[in-house]
Short mmCIF file of C-alpha atoms and ligand atoms in Angstrom, two decimals:
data_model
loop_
_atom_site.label_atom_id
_atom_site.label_comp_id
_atom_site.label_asym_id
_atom_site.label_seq_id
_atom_site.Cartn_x
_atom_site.Cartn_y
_atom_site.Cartn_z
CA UNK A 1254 -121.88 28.59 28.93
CA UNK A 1255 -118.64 28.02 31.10
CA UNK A 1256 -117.17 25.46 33.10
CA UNK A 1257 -114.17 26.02 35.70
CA UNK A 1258 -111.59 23.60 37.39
CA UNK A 1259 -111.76 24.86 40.56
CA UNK A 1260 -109.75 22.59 42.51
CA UNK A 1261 -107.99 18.81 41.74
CA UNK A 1262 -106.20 15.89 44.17
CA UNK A 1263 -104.69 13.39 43.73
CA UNK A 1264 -103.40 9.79 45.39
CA UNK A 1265 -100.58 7.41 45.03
CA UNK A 1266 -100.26 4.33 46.40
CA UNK A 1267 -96.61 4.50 49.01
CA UNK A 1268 -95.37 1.25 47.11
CA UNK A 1269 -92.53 2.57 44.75
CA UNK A 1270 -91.58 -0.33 42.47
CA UNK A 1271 -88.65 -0.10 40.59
CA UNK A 1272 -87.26 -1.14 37.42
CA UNK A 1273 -84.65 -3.27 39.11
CA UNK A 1274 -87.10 -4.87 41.57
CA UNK A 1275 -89.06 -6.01 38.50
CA UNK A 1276 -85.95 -7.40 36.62
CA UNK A 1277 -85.13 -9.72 39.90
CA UNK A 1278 -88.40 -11.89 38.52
CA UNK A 1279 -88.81 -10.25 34.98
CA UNK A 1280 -86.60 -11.33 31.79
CA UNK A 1281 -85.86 -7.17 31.73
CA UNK A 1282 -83.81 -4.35 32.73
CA UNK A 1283 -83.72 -1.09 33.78
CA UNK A 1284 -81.98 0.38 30.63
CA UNK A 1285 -84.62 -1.56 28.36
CA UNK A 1286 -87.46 0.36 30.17
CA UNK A 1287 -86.28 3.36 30.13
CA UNK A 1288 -85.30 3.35 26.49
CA UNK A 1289 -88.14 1.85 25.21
CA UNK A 1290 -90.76 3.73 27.84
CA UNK A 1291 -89.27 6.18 29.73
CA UNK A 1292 -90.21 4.73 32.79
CA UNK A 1293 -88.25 4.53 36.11
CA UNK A 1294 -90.15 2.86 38.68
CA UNK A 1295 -93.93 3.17 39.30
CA UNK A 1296 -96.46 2.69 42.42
CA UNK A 1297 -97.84 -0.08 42.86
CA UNK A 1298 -101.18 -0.95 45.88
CA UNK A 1299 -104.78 -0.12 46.65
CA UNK A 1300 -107.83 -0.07 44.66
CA UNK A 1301 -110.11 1.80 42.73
CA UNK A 1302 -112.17 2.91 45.22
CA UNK A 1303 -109.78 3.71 47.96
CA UNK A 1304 -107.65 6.05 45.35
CA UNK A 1305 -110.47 7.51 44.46
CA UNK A 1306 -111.82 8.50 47.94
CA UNK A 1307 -108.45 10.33 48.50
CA UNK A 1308 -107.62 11.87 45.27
CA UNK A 1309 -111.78 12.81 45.51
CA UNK A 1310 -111.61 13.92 48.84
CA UNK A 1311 -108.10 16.05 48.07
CA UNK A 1312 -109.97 17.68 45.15
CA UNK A 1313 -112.69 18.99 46.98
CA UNK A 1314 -110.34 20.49 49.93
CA UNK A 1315 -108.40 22.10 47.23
CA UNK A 1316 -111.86 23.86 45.51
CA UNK A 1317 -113.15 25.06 48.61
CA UNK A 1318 -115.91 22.75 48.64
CA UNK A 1319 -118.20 20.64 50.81
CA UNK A 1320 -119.58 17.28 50.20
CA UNK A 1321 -123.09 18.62 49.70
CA UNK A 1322 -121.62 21.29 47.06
CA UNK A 1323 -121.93 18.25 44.34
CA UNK A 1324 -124.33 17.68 42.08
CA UNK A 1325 -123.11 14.58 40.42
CA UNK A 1326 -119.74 12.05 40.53
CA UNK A 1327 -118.85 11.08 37.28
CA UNK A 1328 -115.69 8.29 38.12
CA UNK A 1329 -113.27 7.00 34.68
CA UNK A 1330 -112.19 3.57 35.84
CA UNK A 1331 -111.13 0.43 33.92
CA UNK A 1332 -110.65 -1.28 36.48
CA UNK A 1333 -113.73 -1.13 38.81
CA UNK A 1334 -113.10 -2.68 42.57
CA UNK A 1335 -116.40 -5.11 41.23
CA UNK A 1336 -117.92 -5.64 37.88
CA UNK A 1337 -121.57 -4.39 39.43
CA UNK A 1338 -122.06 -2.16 41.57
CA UNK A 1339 -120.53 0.41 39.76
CA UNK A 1340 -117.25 1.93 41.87
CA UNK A 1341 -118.96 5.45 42.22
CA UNK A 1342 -121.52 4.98 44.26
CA UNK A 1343 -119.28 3.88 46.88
CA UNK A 1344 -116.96 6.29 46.49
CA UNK A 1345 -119.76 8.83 47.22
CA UNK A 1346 -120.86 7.21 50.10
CA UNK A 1347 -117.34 7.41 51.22
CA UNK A 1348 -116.75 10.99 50.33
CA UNK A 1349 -120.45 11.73 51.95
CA UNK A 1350 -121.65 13.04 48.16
CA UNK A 1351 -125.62 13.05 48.06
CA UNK A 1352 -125.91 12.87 44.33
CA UNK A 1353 -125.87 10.38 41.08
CA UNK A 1354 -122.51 8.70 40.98
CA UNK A 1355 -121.85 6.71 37.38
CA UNK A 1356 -118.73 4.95 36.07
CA UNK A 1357 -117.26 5.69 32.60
CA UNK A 1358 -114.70 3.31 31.20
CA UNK A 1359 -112.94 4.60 28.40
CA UNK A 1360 -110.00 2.96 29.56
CA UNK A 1361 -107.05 5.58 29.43
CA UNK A 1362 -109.27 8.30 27.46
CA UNK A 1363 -111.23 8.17 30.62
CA UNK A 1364 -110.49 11.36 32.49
CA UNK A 1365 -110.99 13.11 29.76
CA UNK A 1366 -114.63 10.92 28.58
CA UNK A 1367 -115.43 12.06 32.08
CA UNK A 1368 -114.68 15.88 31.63
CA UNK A 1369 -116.59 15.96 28.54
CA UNK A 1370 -119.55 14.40 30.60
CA UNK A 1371 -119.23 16.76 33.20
CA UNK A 1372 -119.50 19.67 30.69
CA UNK A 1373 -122.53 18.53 29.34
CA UNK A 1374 -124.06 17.68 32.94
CA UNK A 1375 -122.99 21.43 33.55
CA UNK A 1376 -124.64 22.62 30.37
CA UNK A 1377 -127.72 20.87 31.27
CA UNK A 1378 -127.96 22.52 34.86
CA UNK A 1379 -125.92 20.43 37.19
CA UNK A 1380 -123.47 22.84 39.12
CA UNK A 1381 -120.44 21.40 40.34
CA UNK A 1382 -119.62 17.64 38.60
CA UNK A 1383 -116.59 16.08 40.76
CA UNK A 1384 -114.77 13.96 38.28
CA UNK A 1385 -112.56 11.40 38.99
CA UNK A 1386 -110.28 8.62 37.44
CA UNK A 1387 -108.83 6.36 39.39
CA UNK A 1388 -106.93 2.74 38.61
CA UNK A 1389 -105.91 0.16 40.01
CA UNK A 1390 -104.02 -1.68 37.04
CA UNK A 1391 -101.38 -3.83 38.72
CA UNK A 1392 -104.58 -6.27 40.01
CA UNK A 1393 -105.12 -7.20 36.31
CA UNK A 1394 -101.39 -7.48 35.48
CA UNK A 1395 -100.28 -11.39 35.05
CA UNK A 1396 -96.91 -10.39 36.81
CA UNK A 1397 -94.59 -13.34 34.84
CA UNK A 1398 -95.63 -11.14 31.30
CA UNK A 1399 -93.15 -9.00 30.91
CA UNK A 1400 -94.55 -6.85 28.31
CA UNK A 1401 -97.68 -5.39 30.31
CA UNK A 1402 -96.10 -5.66 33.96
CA UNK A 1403 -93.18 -2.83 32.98
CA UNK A 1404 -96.03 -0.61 32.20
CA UNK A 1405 -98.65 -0.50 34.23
CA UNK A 1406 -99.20 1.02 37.67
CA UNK A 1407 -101.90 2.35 40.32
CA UNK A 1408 -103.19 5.62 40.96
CA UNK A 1409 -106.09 8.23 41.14
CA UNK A 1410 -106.56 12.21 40.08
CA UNK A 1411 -109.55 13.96 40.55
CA UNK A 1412 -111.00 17.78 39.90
CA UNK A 1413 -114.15 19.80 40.64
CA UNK A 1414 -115.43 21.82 37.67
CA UNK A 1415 -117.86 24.27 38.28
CA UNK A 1416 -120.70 25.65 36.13
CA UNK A 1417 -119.42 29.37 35.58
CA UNK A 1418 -121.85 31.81 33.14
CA UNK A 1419 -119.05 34.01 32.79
CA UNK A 1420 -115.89 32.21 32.75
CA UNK A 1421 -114.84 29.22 30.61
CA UNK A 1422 -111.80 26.93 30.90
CA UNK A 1423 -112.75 24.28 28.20
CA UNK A 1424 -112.57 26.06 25.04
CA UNK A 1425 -113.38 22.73 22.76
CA UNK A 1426 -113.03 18.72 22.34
CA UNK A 1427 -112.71 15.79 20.02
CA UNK A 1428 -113.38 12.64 20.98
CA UNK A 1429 -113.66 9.01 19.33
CA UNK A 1430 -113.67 5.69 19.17
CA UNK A 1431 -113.25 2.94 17.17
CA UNK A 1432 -113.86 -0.28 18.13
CA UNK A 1433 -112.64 -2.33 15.21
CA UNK A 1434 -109.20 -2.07 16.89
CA UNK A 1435 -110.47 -3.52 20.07
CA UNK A 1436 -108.51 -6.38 20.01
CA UNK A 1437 -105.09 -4.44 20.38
CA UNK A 1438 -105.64 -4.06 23.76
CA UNK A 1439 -107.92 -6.41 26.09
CA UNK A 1440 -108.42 -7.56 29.53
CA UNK A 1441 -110.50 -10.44 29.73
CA UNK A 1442 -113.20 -11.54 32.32
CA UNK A 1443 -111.32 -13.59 34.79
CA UNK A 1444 -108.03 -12.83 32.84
CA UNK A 1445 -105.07 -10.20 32.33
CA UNK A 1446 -104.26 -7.16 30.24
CA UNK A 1447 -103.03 -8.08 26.64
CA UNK A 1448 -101.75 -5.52 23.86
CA UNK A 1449 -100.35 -5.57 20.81
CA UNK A 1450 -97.61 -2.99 22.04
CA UNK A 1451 -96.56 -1.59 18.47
CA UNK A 1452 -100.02 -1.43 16.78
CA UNK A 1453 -101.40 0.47 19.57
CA UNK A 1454 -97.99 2.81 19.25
CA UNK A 1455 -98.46 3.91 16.06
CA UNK A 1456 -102.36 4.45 16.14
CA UNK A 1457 -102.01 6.08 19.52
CA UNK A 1458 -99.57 8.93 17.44
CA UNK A 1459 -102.32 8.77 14.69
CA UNK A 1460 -105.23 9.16 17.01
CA UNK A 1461 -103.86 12.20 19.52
CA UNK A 1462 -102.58 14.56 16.35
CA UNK A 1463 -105.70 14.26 14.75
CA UNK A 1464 -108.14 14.98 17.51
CA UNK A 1465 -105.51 17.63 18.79
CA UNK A 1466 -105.21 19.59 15.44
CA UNK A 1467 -109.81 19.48 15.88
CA UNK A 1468 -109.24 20.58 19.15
CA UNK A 1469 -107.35 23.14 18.27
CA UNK A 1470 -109.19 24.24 15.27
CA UNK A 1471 -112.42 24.30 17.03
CA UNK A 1472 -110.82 26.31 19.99
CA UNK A 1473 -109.23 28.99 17.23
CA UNK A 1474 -105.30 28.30 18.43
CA UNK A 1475 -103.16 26.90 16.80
CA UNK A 1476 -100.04 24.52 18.69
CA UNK A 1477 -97.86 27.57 18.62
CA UNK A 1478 -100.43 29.01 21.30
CA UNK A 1479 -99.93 25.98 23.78
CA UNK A 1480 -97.95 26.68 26.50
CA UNK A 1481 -98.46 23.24 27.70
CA UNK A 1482 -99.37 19.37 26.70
CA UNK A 1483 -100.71 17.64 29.30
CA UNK A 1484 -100.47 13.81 27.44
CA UNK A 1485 -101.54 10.71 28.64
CA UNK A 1486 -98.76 8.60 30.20
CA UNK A 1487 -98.39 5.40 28.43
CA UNK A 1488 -94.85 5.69 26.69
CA UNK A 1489 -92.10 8.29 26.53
CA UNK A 1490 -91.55 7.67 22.67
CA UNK A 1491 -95.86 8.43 22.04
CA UNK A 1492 -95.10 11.58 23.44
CA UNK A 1493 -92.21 12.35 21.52
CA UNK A 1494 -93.75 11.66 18.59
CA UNK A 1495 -96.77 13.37 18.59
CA UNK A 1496 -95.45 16.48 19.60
CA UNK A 1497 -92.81 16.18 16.99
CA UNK A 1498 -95.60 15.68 14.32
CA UNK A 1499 -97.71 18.87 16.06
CA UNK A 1500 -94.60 21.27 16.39
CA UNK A 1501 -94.55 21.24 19.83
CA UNK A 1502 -91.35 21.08 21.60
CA UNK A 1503 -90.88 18.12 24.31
CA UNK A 1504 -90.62 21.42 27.24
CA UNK A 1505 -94.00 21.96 26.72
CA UNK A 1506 -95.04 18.77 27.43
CA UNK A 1507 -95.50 17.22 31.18
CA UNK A 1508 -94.06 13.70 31.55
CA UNK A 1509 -94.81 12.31 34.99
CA UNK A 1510 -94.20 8.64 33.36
CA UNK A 1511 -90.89 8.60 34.41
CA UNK A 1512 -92.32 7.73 38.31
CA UNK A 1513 -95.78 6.91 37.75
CA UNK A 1514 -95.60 4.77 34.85
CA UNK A 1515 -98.82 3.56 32.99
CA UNK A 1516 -102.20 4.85 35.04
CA UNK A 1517 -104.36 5.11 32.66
CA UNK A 1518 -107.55 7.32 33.43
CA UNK A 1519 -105.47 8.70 36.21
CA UNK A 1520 -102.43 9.52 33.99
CA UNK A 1521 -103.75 13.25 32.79
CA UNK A 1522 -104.32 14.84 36.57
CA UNK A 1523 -101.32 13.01 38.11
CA UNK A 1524 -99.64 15.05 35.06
CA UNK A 1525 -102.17 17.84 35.80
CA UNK A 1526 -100.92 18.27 39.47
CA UNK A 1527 -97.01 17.91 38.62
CA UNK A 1528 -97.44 20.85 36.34
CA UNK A 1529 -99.23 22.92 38.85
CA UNK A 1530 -96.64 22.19 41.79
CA UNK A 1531 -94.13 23.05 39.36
CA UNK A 1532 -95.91 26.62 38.57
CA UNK A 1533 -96.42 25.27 35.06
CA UNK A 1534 -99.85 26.20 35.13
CA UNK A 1535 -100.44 30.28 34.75
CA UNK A 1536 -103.97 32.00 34.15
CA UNK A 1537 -104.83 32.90 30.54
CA UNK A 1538 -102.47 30.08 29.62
CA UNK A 1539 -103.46 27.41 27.01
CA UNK A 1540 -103.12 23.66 27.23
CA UNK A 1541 -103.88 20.63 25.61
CA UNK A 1542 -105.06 17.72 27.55
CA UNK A 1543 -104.96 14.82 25.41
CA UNK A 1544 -105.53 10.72 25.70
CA UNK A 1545 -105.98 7.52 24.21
CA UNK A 1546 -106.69 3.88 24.94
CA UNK A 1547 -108.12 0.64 24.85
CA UNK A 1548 -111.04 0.57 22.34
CA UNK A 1549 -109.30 2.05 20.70
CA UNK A 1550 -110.24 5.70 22.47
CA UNK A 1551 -109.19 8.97 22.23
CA UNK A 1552 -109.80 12.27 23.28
CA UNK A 1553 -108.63 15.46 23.15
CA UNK A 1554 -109.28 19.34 24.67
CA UNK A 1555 -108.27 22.42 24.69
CA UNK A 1556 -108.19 24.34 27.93
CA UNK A 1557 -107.35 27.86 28.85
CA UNK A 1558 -106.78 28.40 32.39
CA UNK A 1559 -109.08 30.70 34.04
CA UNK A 1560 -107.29 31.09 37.80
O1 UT7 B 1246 -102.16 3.38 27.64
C1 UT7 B 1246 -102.45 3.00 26.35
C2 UT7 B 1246 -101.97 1.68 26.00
N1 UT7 B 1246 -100.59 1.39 25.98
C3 UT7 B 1246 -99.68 1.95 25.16
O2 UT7 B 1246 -99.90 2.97 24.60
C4 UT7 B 1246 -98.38 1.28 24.92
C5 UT7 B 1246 -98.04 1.30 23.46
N2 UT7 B 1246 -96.90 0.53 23.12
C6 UT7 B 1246 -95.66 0.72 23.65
O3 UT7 B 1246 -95.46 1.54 24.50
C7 UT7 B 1246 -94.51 -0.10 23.10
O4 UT7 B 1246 -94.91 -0.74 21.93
C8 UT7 B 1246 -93.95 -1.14 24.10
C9 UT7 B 1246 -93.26 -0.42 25.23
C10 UT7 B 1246 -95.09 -1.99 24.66
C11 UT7 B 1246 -92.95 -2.05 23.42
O5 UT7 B 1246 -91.92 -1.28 22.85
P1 UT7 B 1246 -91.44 -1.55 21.37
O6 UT7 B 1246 -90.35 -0.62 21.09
O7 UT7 B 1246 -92.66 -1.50 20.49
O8 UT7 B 1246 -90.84 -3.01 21.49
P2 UT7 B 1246 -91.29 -4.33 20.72
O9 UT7 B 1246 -92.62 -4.79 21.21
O10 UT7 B 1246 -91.11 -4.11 19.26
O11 UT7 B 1246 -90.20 -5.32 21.24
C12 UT7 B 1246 -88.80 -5.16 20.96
C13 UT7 B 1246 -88.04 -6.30 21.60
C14 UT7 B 1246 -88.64 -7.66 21.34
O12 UT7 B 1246 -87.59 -8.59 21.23
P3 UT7 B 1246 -87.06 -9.07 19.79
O13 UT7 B 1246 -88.26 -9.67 19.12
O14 UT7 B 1246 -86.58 -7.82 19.10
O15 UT7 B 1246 -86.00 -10.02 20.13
C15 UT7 B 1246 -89.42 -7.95 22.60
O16 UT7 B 1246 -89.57 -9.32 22.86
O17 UT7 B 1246 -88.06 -6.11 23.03
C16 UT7 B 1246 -88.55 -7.30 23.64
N3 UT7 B 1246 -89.27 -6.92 24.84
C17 UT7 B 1246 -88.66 -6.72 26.03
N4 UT7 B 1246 -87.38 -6.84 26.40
C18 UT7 B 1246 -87.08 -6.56 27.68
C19 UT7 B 1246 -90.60 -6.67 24.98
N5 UT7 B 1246 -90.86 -6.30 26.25
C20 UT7 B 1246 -89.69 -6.34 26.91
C21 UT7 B 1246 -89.30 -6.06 28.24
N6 UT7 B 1246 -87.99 -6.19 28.58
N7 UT7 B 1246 -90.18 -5.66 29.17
#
């Protein structure tokens, strides 16, 4: 069985926040964010559903594809516009999609929770899955803490795979959870997003070179194969060090931090689409796409570009 991306879009809010703007209110700086996140500035505005439409409706210009050409929208939120309904139905409505339309919330594993759902709704005879992620993070941010509001930001990526019997892009995955380190990072009902920054650091590094070196294994590669990393965008320094610790050097790995910031389930496609504008991303190439987050998450594939 084989699945193909056949198109992706993506949406940013227009508000550019920068470091400086948040130190005028902030007990911060620009040079601590940078060197302790690698993040410059970040876009702040919309929500969840409204990202989604565009980064949903820019994915299925970019495949070729009509509205009616989707079986099912699978949409990787942690921050959904209400807590019921669900944000995918209306985003279907909005993008005209006559099909089921579920959330997943794995916070920033959730593009990838989402891809792995789509592959099994293609396996089990579904077509085309549009999957999105889409956040809207800065509505949850208590904007006097200093230690979430540096990090977090809005944003939305999307992409169309396709059910393909002769063609496969997703060569394997590993995913888990574990939920006895759900406390490290929470947002409560009614309340704002809390971490324990370091403790999620270090099992973040712990979490993405394990289920890489499965991903790998089960694909038959091994890291000298990659020709790119396409991380989750949390912190500069996770990066570092998990490609240090898998042998991959830092030009093989696309940072799109540095403008985005934090966005979680969106993070990997916003990454996805700097890459490809960049002509990073070349038929018969490998990749590894690879997140974590709250739960803790994580999740990991390997992909080899089929177009
Ligand atoms: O998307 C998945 C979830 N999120 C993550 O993966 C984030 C994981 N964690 C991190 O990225 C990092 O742990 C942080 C960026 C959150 C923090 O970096 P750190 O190097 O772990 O700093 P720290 O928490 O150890 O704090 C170092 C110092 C502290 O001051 P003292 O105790 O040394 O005097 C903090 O109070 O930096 C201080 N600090 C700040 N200073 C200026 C913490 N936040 C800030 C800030 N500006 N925004």
């Amino acid at each position: 069985m084989g699945a193909r991306f056949i198109g992706w879009g993506i949406a940013v809010p227009d508000r550019v926040v920068t470091n400086d703007e948040l130190s005028l209110t902030l007990d911060t700086s620009d040079e601590w964010i940078v060197e302790r996140t690698g993040i410059h500035e970040r876009r702040i505005g919309g929500t969840a559903m409204s990202l989604g439409v565009i980064a949903g409706r820019n994915a299925l210009e970019d495949a070729g594809v009509e509205a009616k050409d989707i079986d099912f929208l699978v949409f990787a939120t942690t921050t959904p516009d209400r807590i019921t309904p669900a944000t995918a139905p209306m985003v279907a409505n909005e993008l005209g999609l006559k099909c089921a339309a579920m959330d997943v919330n794995a916070a920033c594993s959730g593009f990838m929770y989402a891809v792995r759902t789509a592959y099994g709704l293609l396996e089990t005879g579904n077509k085309r899955v549009l999957v999105i992620g889409s956040e809207n993070l800065s509505r949850w941010v208590d904007w006097s803490d200093r230690n979430m509001a540096v990090l977090l930001a809005d944003g939305a990526g999307a992409t169309v795979l396709e059910y393909d019997p002769t063609e496969n892009d997703l060569l394997s995955f590993s995913l888990g959870a574990d939920g006895a380190d759900a406390d490290l990072l929470t947002c409560e009902h009614g309340g704002y997003f809390q971490m324990d920054g370091a403790a999620v650091f270090r099992r973040a590094v712990r979490v993405v070179v394990d289920s890489a070196e499965k991903a790998l294994a089960m694909a038959g590669i091994t890291a000298d194969d990659l020709s790119l990393v396409i991380p989750h965008q949390a912190n500069i320094r996770i990066i570092q060090a998990a490609c240090q610790r898998l042998n991959i050097e830092m030009d093989r790995a696309v940072v799109v931090l540095d403008h985005y910031g934090n966005t979680s389930s969106a993070s990997i496609p916003l990454a996805f689409d700097d890459a490809r504008k960049n002509d990073r991303v070349h038929k018969g190439d490998y990749a590894l796409l690879t997140g974590f987050g709250a739960g803790m998450t994580w999740a990991s594939a390997v992909v080899r570009w089929s177009q």
